């Protein structure tokens, strides 16, 4: 039960942050990426402010070695820089630059009730499942 | 469509996102990467509770903000481009194991070299894509 409450609190803070910051406005995202045109640097400040909070927060938790409730922190994932990471990030960046949505803002934009957010999220789920199926087939 | 520089709301919103990521790690020891949370909520029943709670609360909180302060919808964006973009984002974040939040916030927050590379590549790809679409192809609309 506690996990559900904490998940909901974190999700609410995250959603509020996305909406307030302008991450849910695709034109703002595209203008952030448009350094040769109508550049809007706002979103650099979103990431900057998020890191100003999370870097010391994460460092403190890593030093503690456990959560506030005393559970062990998960061990960090592998640090391998491989082809999958680079190809996946490149494909993601192309999609992000095409429509101006990354996964969080796309989901949060469902709250608008805009049909374009629905189309994007359905396509995003399909793309993700496609890779999952291909991966499974290759194992 | 030009948009104005909004440093104050960007800083406040960003700080809330950083707080959300720190909260999730501090309380339940999990990483606030949206693509990972969504994928695992879809793929597996294990730990589905907090993941669904996170995603629903995220959508509801953003919706409450839009309802109070308004949001101007984009119109006329081609559906084919949306669909292709969505497939690329879904496939790419699954393959690269993370998106702007997982690599960009949580990965960089723990000073991961892997996440730094991911961020440089997706930012670079995004910048090149916008350049090609807007300045070479002349835009969508």
Coordinates of N, CA and C in Angstrom, one line a residue, chain B:
Chain B
X1 N 6.1 27.6 -34.9 CA 5.4 28.5 -33.9 C 6.4 29.0 -32.9
X2 N 6.8 30.3 -32.8 CA 7.8 30.7 -31.8 C 7.2 30.6 -30.4
X3 N 8.0 30.3 -29.4 CA 7.5 30.3 -28.0 C 8.5 31.2 -27.2
X4 N 8.0 31.9 -26.2 CA 8.8 32.8 -25.4 C 9.7 32.0 -24.4
X5 N 10.8 32.6 -24.0 CA 11.7 32.1 -23.0 C 11.0 32.2 -21.6
X6 N 10.8 31.1 -20.9 CA 10.1 31.1 -19.6 C 11.0 30.5 -18.5
X7 N 12.0 31.3 -18.1 CA 12.9 30.7 -17.2 C 12.3 30.3 -15.8
X8 N 11.4 31.1 -15.3 CA 10.9 30.8 -13.9 C 10.1 29.5 -13.9
X9 N 9.1 29.4 -14.8 CA 8.3 28.2 -14.8 C 9.2 27.0 -15.2
X10 N 10.2 27.1 -16.0 CA 11.1 26.0 -16.4 C 11.9 25.6 -15.1
X11 N 12.4 26.5 -14.3 CA 13.1 26.2 -13.1 C 12.2 25.5 -12.1
X12 N 11.0 26.1 -11.9 CA 10.1 25.5 -10.9 C 9.7 24.1 -11.3
X13 N 9.3 24.0 -12.6 CA 8.9 22.6 -13.1 C 10.0 21.6 -13.0
X14 N 11.2 22.1 -13.4 CA 12.3 21.2 -13.4 C 12.7 20.7 -11.9
X15 N 12.6 21.6 -11.0 CA 12.9 21.3 -9.6 C 11.9 20.2 -9.1
X16 N 10.6 20.4 -9.5 CA 9.6 19.4 -9.1 C 9.9 18.0 -9.7
X17 N 10.3 18.0 -11.0 CA 10.7 16.7 -11.6 C 11.9 16.1 -10.9
X18 N 12.9 16.9 -10.5 CA 14.0 16.4 -9.7 C 13.6 15.9 -8.4
X19 N 12.6 16.6 -7.8 CA 12.1 16.2 -6.5 C 11.3 14.8 -6.6
X20 N 10.6 14.7 -7.7 CA 9.8 13.5 -7.9 C 10.7 12.3 -8.0
X21 N 11.8 12.5 -8.8 CA 12.8 11.4 -9.0 C 13.5 11.0 -7.7
X22 N 13.8 12.0 -6.9 CA 14.5 11.8 -5.6 C 13.5 11.1 -4.6
X23 N 12.2 11.6 -4.7 CA 11.2 11.0 -3.8 C 11.1 9.5 -4.1
X24 N 11.0 9.1 -5.3 CA 10.7 7.7 -5.7 C 11.9 6.8 -5.2
X25 N 13.1 7.4 -5.4 CA 14.3 6.6 -5.0 C 14.4 6.5 -3.5
X26 N 14.1 7.6 -2.8 CA 14.2 7.7 -1.3 C 13.1 6.8 -0.7
X27 N 11.9 6.7 -1.2 CA 10.9 6.0 -0.5 C 10.8 4.5 -0.9
X28 N 10.8 4.2 -2.2 CA 10.7 2.8 -2.6 C 11.9 2.3 -3.4
X29 N 12.9 3.1 -3.6 CA 14.1 2.6 -4.2 C 14.0 2.3 -5.7
X30 N 13.1 3.1 -6.4 CA 13.0 2.9 -7.8 C 13.3 4.1 -8.6
X31 N 13.6 3.9 -9.9 CA 14.1 5.0 -10.8 C 12.9 5.6 -11.5
X32 N 12.8 6.9 -11.6 CA 11.7 7.5 -12.2 C 12.0 7.7 -13.7
X33 N 12.1 6.6 -14.4 CA 12.2 6.7 -15.9 C 10.9 6.4 -16.5
X34 N 10.3 7.3 -17.2 CA 8.9 7.1 -17.6 C 8.8 5.9 -18.6
X35 N 9.7 5.8 -19.6 CA 9.5 4.7 -20.5 C 9.7 3.4 -19.8
X36 N 10.6 3.3 -18.8 CA 10.8 2.1 -18.1 C 9.5 1.7 -17.2
X37 N 9.0 2.7 -16.6 CA 7.8 2.5 -15.7 C 6.6 2.1 -16.6
X38 N 6.5 2.7 -17.7 CA 5.4 2.4 -18.6 C 5.5 1.0 -19.2
X39 N 6.8 0.7 -19.7 CA 7.0 -0.6 -20.3 C 6.8 -1.7 -19.3
X40 N 7.3 -1.6 -18.1 CA 7.1 -2.7 -17.1 C 5.7 -2.8 -16.6
X41 N 5.0 -1.7 -16.6 CA 3.6 -1.7 -16.2 C 2.8 -2.5 -17.3
X42 N 3.2 -2.4 -18.5 CA 2.5 -3.1 -19.6 C 2.9 -4.6 -19.6
X43 N 4.2 -4.8 -19.5 CA 4.8 -6.1 -19.7 C 4.5 -7.1 -18.6
X44 N 4.6 -6.6 -17.3 CA 4.6 -7.6 -16.2 C 3.6 -7.1 -15.1
X45 N 3.1 -8.1 -14.4 CA 2.2 -7.8 -13.3 C 3.0 -7.4 -12.0
X46 N 4.2 -7.8 -12.0 CA 5.0 -7.6 -10.8 C 5.2 -6.1 -10.6
X47 N 5.0 -5.6 -9.4 CA 5.1 -4.2 -9.1 C 4.3 -3.3 -9.9
X48 N 3.1 -3.8 -10.4 CA 2.3 -3.0 -11.3 C 1.6 -1.9 -10.5
X49 N 1.4 -2.2 -9.2 CA 0.6 -1.2 -8.4 C 1.2 0.2 -8.4
X50 N 2.4 0.3 -7.9 CA 3.0 1.6 -7.8 C 3.2 2.3 -9.1
X51 N 3.5 1.4 -10.1 CA 3.8 2.0 -11.5 C 2.5 2.6 -12.1
X52 N 1.4 1.9 -11.9 CA 0.1 2.5 -12.4 C -0.2 3.7 -11.6
X53 N 0.0 3.6 -10.3 CA -0.3 4.8 -9.4 C 0.5 6.0 -9.9
X54 N 1.8 5.8 -10.2 CA 2.7 6.8 -10.6 C 2.1 7.5 -11.9
X55 N 1.8 6.6 -12.9 CA 1.4 7.1 -14.2 C 0.1 7.8 -14.2
X56 N -0.9 7.2 -13.4 CA -2.2 7.9 -13.3 C -2.1 9.2 -12.6
X57 N -1.3 9.2 -11.5 CA -1.2 10.5 -10.7 C -0.5 11.5 -11.6
X58 N 0.5 11.1 -12.4 CA 1.2 12.0 -13.3 C 0.2 12.7 -14.3
X59 N -0.7 11.9 -14.9 CA -1.6 12.4 -15.9 C -2.7 13.3 -15.2
X60 N -3.2 12.8 -14.0 CA -4.2 13.6 -13.3 C -3.6 15.0 -12.8
X61 N -2.4 15.0 -12.3 CA -1.8 16.2 -11.8 C -1.5 17.2 -13.0
X62 N -1.1 16.7 -14.1 CA -0.9 17.5 -15.3 C -2.2 18.1 -15.7
X63 N -3.2 17.2 -15.7 CA -4.6 17.6 -16.1 C -5.1 18.7 -15.2
X64 N -4.9 18.6 -13.9 CA -5.4 19.6 -12.9 C -4.7 20.9 -13.2
X65 N -3.4 20.9 -13.6 CA -2.7 22.1 -13.9 C -3.3 22.8 -15.2
X66 N -3.5 21.9 -16.2 CA -4.1 22.4 -17.5 C -5.5 23.0 -17.2
X67 N -6.3 22.4 -16.3 CA -7.7 22.8 -16.1 C -7.6 24.2 -15.4
X68 N -6.7 24.4 -14.5 CA -6.6 25.6 -13.7 C -6.0 26.7 -14.5
X69 N -5.0 26.5 -15.3 CA -4.2 27.5 -16.0 C -4.3 27.5 -17.5
X70 N -5.0 26.5 -18.0 CA -5.3 26.5 -19.4 C -4.1 26.0 -20.2
X71 N -4.3 25.5 -21.4 CA -3.3 25.0 -22.3 C -3.8 25.2 -23.7
X72 N -3.0 25.6 -24.6 CA -3.4 25.8 -26.0 C -3.0 24.7 -26.8
X73 N -4.0 23.9 -27.3 CA -3.7 22.7 -28.1 C -3.0 23.1 -29.4
X74 N -2.2 22.2 -29.9 CA -1.6 22.4 -31.2 C -2.6 21.8 -32.2
X75 N -2.8 22.4 -33.3 CA -3.7 21.8 -34.3 C -3.1 21.6 -35.6
X76 N -3.6 20.7 -36.4 CA -3.1 20.5 -37.8 C -1.8 19.8 -37.9
X77 N -1.3 19.1 -36.8 CA -0.1 18.4 -37.0 C -0.4 17.0 -37.6
X78 N 0.3 16.7 -38.7 CA -0.1 15.5 -39.5 C 0.0 14.2 -38.7
X79 N -1.1 13.4 -38.8 CA -1.2 12.2 -38.0 C -0.1 11.1 -38.4
X80 N 0.2 11.1 -39.7 CA 1.2 10.2 -40.2 C 2.6 10.5 -39.4
X81 N 2.9 11.8 -39.4 CA 4.2 12.1 -38.7 C 4.1 11.8 -37.2
X82 N 2.9 12.0 -36.6 CA 2.7 11.6 -35.2 C 2.9 10.1 -35.0
X83 N 2.4 9.3 -35.9 CA 2.4 7.9 -35.8 C 3.9 7.4 -35.9
X84 N 4.6 7.9 -36.9 CA 6.0 7.5 -37.1 C 6.8 7.9 -35.9
X85 N 6.6 9.2 -35.5 CA 7.3 9.7 -34.3 C 7.1 8.8 -33.1
X86 N 5.8 8.4 -32.9 CA 5.5 7.6 -31.7 C 6.1 6.3 -31.7
X87 N 6.1 5.6 -32.9 CA 6.8 4.3 -33.1 C 8.3 4.4 -32.8
X88 N 8.9 5.5 -33.3 CA 10.3 5.7 -33.1 C 10.6 5.9 -31.6
X89 N 9.8 6.7 -31.0 CA 10.1 7.0 -29.5 C 9.9 5.7 -28.7
X90 N 8.8 4.9 -29.0 CA 8.6 3.7 -28.3 C 9.6 2.7 -28.5
X91 N 10.0 2.5 -29.8 CA 11.1 1.5 -30.1 C 12.4 2.0 -29.6
X92 N 12.7 3.2 -29.8 CA 14.0 3.8 -29.4 C 14.3 3.7 -27.9
X93 N 13.2 4.1 -27.1 CA 13.4 4.1 -25.6 C 13.5 2.7 -25.1
X94 N 12.8 1.8 -25.7 CA 12.9 0.4 -25.3 C 14.3 -0.2 -25.6
X95 N 14.8 0.1 -26.8 CA 16.1 -0.4 -27.2 C 17.2 0.3 -26.4
X96 N 17.1 1.6 -26.2 CA 18.1 2.3 -25.5 C 17.9 2.3 -24.0
X97 N 16.9 1.7 -23.5 CA 16.6 1.5 -22.1 C 16.4 2.8 -21.4
X98 N 15.8 3.8 -22.0 CA 15.5 5.0 -21.2 C 15.2 6.2 -22.1
X99 N 14.6 7.2 -21.5 CA 14.3 8.4 -22.2 C 14.8 9.6 -21.5
X100 N 14.2 10.8 -21.8 CA 14.7 12.0 -21.2 C 14.7 12.0 -19.6
X101 N 13.7 11.2 -19.0 CA 13.7 11.1 -17.6 C 14.7 10.1 -17.0
X102 N 14.6 8.9 -17.6 CA 15.5 7.8 -17.1 C 17.0 8.1 -17.3
X103 N 17.4 8.4 -18.5 CA 18.8 8.8 -18.7 C 19.0 10.2 -18.4
X104 N 18.1 11.1 -18.8 CA 18.4 12.6 -18.7 C 18.4 13.1 -17.3
X105 N 17.5 12.6 -16.5 CA 17.4 13.0 -15.1 C 18.1 12.0 -14.1
X106 N 17.5 10.8 -14.1 CA 18.0 9.8 -13.1 C 19.4 9.3 -13.4
X107 N 19.7 9.0 -14.7 CA 21.0 8.6 -15.1 C 22.1 9.6 -14.9
X108 N 21.8 10.8 -15.3 CA 22.8 11.9 -15.1 C 22.9 12.2 -13.6
X109 N 21.8 12.1 -12.8 CA 21.9 12.3 -11.4 C 22.8 11.4 -10.7
X110 N 22.9 10.1 -11.2 CA 23.9 9.2 -10.6 C 25.2 9.2 -11.4
X111 N 25.4 10.2 -12.2 CA 26.7 10.4 -13.0 C 27.1 9.2 -13.8
X112 N 26.1 8.6 -14.5 CA 26.3 7.5 -15.3 C 26.8 7.9 -16.7
X113 N 28.0 7.3 -17.1 CA 28.6 7.6 -18.4 C 27.6 7.1 -19.5
X114 N 27.0 6.0 -19.3 CA 26.1 5.4 -20.3 C 24.9 6.4 -20.6
X115 N 24.4 7.0 -19.5 CA 23.3 7.9 -19.7 C 23.7 9.2 -20.3
X116 N 25.0 9.6 -20.0 CA 25.5 10.8 -20.7 C 25.5 10.6 -22.2
X117 N 26.0 9.4 -22.6 CA 26.0 9.1 -24.0 C 24.6 9.1 -24.6
X118 N 23.7 8.5 -23.9 CA 22.3 8.4 -24.4 C 21.8 9.9 -24.6
X119 N 22.0 10.7 -23.6 CA 21.5 12.1 -23.7 C 22.1 12.8 -24.9
X120 N 23.4 12.7 -25.0 CA 24.1 13.4 -26.1 C 23.6 12.9 -27.5
X121 N 23.3 11.6 -27.6 CA 22.8 11.1 -28.8 C 21.4 11.5 -29.1
X122 N 20.5 11.4 -28.1 CA 19.1 11.8 -28.4 C 18.9 13.3 -28.6
X123 N 19.7 14.1 -27.9 CA 19.6 15.5 -28.1 C 20.1 15.8 -29.5
X124 N 21.3 15.2 -29.8 CA 21.9 15.5 -31.1 C 20.9 15.1 -32.3
X125 N 20.3 13.9 -32.1 CA 19.4 13.4 -33.1 C 18.2 14.3 -33.2
X126 N 17.7 14.8 -32.1 CA 16.5 15.7 -32.1 C 16.9 17.0 -32.8
X127 N 18.0 17.5 -32.5 CA 18.4 18.8 -33.1 C 18.6 18.6 -34.6
X128 N 19.2 17.5 -35.1 CA 19.4 17.3 -36.5 C 18.0 17.1 -37.2
X129 N 17.1 16.4 -36.5 CA 15.8 16.1 -37.1 C 15.0 17.4 -37.2
X130 N 15.0 18.3 -36.2 CA 14.3 19.5 -36.3 C 14.9 20.4 -37.4
X131 N 16.2 20.4 -37.5 CA 16.9 21.2 -38.5 C 16.5 20.7 -39.9
X132 N 16.5 19.4 -40.1 CA 16.1 18.9 -41.4 C 14.6 19.2 -41.7
X133 N 13.7 19.0 -40.8 CA 12.3 19.2 -41.0 C 12.0 20.6 -41.3
X134 N 12.6 21.5 -40.4 CA 12.2 22.9 -40.5 C 13.0 23.7 -41.5
X135 N 14.3 23.4 -41.6 CA 15.1 24.3 -42.4 C 15.5 23.7 -43.8
X136 N 15.3 22.4 -43.9 CA 15.6 21.9 -45.3 C 14.3 21.5 -46.0
X137 N 13.4 20.8 -45.2 CA 12.2 20.3 -45.8 C 11.1 21.4 -45.8
X138 N 11.3 22.4 -45.0 CA 10.3 23.5 -44.9 C 9.1 23.3 -44.0
X139 N 9.3 22.3 -43.1 CA 8.2 22.1 -42.0 C 7.1 21.2 -42.5
X140 N 6.2 20.9 -41.5 CA 5.1 20.0 -41.8 C 3.9 20.6 -42.3
X141 N 3.5 21.8 -41.7 CA 2.2 22.3 -42.0 C 2.2 23.2 -43.3

